[in-house]
PDB file of C-alpha atoms in Angstrom:
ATOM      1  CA  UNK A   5      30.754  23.883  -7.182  1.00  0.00           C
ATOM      2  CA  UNK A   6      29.405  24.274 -10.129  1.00  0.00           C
ATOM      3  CA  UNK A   7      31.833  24.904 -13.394  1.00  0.00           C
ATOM      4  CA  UNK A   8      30.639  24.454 -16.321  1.00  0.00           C
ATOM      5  CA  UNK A   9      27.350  25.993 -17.610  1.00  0.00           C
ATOM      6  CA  UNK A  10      25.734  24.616 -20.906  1.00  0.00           C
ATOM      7  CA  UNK A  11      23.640  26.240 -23.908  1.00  0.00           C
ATOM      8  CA  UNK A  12      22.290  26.215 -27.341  1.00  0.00           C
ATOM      9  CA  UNK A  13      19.888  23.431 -27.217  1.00  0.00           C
ATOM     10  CA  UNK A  14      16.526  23.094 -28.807  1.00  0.00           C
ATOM     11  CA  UNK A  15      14.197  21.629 -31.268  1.00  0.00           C
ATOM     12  CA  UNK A  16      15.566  21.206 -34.461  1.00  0.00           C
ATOM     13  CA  UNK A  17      14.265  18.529 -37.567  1.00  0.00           C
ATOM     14  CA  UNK A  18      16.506  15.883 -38.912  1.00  0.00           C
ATOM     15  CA  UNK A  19      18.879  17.281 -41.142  1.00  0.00           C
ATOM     16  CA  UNK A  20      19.263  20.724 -39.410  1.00  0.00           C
ATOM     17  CA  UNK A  21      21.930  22.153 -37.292  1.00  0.00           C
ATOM     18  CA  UNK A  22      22.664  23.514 -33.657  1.00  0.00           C
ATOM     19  CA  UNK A  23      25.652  25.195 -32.171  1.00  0.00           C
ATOM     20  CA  UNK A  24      26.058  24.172 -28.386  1.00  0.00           C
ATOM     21  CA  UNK A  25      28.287  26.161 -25.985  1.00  0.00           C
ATOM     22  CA  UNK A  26      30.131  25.542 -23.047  1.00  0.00           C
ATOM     23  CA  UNK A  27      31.024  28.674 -20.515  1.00  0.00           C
ATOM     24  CA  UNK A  28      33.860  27.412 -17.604  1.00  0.00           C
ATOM     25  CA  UNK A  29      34.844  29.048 -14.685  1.00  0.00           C
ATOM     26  CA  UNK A  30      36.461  28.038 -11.784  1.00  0.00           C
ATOM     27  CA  UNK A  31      39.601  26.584 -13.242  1.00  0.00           C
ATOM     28  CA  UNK A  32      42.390  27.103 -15.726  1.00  0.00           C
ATOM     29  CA  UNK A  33      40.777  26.667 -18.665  1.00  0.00           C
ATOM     30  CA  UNK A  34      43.715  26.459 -20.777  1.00  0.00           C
ATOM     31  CA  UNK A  35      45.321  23.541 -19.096  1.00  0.00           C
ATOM     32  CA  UNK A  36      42.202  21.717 -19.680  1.00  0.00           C
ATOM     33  CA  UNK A  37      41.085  19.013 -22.579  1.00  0.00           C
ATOM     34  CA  UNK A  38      37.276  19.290 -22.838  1.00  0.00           C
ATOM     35  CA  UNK A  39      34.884  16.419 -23.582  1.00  0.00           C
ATOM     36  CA  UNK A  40      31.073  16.318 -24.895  1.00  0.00           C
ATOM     37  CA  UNK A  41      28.887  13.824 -23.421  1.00  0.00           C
ATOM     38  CA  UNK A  42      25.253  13.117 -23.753  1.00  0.00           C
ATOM     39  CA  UNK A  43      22.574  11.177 -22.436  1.00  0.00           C
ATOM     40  CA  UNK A  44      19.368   9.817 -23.892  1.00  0.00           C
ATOM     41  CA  UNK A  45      16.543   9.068 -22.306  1.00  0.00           C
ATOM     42  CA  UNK A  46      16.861   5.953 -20.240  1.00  0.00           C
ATOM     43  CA  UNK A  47      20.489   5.317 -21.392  1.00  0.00           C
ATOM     44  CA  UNK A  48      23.500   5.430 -19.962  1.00  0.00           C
ATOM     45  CA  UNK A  49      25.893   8.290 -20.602  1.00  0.00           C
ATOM     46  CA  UNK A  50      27.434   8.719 -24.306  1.00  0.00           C
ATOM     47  CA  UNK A  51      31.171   9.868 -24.587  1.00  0.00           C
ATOM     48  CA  UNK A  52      30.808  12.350 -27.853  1.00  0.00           C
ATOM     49  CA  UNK A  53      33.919  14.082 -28.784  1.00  0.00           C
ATOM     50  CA  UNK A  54      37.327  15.726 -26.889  1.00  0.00           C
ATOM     51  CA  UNK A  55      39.563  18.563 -27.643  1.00  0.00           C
ATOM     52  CA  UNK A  56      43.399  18.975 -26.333  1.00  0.00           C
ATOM     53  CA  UNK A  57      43.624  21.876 -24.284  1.00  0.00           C
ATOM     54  CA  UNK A  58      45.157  23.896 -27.739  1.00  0.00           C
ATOM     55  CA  UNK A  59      42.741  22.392 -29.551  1.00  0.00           C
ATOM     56  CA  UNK A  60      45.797  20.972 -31.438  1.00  0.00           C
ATOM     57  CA  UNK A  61      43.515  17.576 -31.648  1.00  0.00           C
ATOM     58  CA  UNK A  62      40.343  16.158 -31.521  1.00  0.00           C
ATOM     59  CA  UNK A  63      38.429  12.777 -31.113  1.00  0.00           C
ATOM     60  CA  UNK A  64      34.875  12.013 -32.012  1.00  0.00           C
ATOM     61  CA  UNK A  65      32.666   8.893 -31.712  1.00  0.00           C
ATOM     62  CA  UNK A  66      32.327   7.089 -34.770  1.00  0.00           C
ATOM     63  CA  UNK A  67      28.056   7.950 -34.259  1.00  0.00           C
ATOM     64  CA  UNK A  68      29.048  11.997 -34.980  1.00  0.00           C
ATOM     65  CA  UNK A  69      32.156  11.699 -36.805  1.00  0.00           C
ATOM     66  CA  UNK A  70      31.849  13.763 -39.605  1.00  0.00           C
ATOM     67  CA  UNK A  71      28.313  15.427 -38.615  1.00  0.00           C
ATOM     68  CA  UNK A  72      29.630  17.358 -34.994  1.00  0.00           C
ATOM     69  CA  UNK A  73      32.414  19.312 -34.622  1.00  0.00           C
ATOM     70  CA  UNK A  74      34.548  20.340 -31.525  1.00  0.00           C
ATOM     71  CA  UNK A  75      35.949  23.641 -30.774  1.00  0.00           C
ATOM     72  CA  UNK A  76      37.176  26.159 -28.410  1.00  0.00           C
ATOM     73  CA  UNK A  77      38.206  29.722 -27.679  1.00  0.00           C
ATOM     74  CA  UNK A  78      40.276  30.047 -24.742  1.00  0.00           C
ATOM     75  CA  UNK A  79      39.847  33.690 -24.336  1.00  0.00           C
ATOM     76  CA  UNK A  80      36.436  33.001 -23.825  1.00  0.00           C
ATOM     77  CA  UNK A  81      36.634  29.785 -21.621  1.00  0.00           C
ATOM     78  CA  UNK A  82      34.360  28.422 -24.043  1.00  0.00           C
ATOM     79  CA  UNK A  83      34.074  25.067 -25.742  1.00  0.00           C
ATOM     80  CA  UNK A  84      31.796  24.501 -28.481  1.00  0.00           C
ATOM     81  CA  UNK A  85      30.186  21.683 -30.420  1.00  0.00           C
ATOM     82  CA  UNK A  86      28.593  22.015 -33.841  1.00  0.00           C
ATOM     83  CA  UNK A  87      26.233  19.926 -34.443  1.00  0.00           C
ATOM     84  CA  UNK A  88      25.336  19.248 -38.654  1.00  0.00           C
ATOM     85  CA  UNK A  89      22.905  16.711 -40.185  1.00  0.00           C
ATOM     86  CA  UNK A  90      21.318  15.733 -37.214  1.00  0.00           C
ATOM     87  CA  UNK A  91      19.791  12.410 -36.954  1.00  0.00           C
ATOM     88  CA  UNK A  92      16.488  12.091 -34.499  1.00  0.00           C
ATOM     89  CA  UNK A  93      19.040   9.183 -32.712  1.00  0.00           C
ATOM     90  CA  UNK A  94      21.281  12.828 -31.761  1.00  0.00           C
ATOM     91  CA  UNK A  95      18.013  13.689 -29.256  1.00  0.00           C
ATOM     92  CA  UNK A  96      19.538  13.678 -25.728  1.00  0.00           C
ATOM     93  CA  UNK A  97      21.082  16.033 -22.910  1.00  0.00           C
ATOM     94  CA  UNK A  98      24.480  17.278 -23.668  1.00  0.00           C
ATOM     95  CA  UNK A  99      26.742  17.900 -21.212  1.00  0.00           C
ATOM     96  CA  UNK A 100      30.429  19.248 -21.548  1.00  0.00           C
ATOM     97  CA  UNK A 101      33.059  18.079 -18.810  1.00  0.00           C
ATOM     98  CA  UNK A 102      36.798  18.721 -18.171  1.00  0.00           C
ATOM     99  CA  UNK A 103      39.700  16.502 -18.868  1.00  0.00           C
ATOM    100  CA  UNK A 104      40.031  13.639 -20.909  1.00  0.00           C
ATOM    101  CA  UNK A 105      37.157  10.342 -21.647  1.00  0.00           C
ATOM    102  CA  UNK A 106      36.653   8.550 -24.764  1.00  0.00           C
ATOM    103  CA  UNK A 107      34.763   5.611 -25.887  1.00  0.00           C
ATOM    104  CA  UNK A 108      35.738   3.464 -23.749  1.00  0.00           C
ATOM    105  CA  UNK A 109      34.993   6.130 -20.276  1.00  0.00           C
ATOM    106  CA  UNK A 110      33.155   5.233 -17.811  1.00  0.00           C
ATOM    107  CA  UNK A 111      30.808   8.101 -17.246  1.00  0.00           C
ATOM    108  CA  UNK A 112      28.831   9.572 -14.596  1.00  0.00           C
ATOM    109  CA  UNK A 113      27.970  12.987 -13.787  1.00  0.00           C
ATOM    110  CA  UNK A 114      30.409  15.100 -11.458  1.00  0.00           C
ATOM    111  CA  UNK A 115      29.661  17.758  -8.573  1.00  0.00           C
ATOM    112  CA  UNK A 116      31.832  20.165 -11.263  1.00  0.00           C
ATOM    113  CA  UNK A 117      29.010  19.565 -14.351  1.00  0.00           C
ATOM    114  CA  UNK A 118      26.483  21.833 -15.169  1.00  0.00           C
ATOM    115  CA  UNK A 119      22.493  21.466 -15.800  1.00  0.00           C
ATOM    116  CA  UNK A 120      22.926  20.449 -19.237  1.00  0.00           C
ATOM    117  CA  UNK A 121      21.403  21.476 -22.504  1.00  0.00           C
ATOM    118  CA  UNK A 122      18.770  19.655 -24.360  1.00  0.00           C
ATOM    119  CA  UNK A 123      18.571  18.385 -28.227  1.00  0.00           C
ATOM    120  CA  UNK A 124      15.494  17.602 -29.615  1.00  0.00           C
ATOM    121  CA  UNK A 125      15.494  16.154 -33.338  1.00  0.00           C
ATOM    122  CA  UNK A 126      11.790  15.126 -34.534  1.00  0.00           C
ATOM    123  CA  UNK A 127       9.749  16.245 -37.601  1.00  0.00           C
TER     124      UNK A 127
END
């Protein structure tokens, strides 16, 4: 069953800015940390950042630190991730999942994920 349904892709030249979007249903939302991933083409899966379940903290790869930025609203089941100074090495698929990875996850995609939303950075 599907759970989590990603947005806010597109095509956006280095330097600029997106603001990706996470909807969840399914589950309690609020007992939930939320992770970013993304993929690139022909890579493996890319553990991006993580948020506590009251967004009391947050983790970020060292690639984004800085540059992205996690949120979430849990009135909205919603987890976000702002995405500043992009870099053309940011192009991938972004996918959000529930519960806790990091850098050192082992990820693959999950019945539970949705389709995805795609970042393009060229010039």
């Amino acid at each position: 069953e599907r759970q989590l349904v990603e947005s806010g892709g597109g095509l956006v030249q280095p330097g600029g800015s997106l603001r990706l979007s996470c909807q969840a249903s399914g589950f309690p939302f609020n007992n939930y940390g939320m992770t970013w991933v993304r993929q690139a083409p022909g890579k493996e899966f890319e553990w991006v950042s993580y948020i506590t379940p009251g967004s009391s903290s947050t983790e970020y790869a060292d690639s984004v630190r800085g540059r992205f930025t996690i949120s979430r609203d849990n009135a909205k089941n919603t987890v976000y991730l702002q995405l500043n100074s992009l870099k053309t090495e940011d192009t991938a698929m972004y996918y959000c999942a529930k519960g806790y990875y990091n850098a050192d996850s082992t990820i693959s995609p999950q019945d539970y994920w949705g389709p995805g939303t795609q970042v393009t950075v060229s010039s």
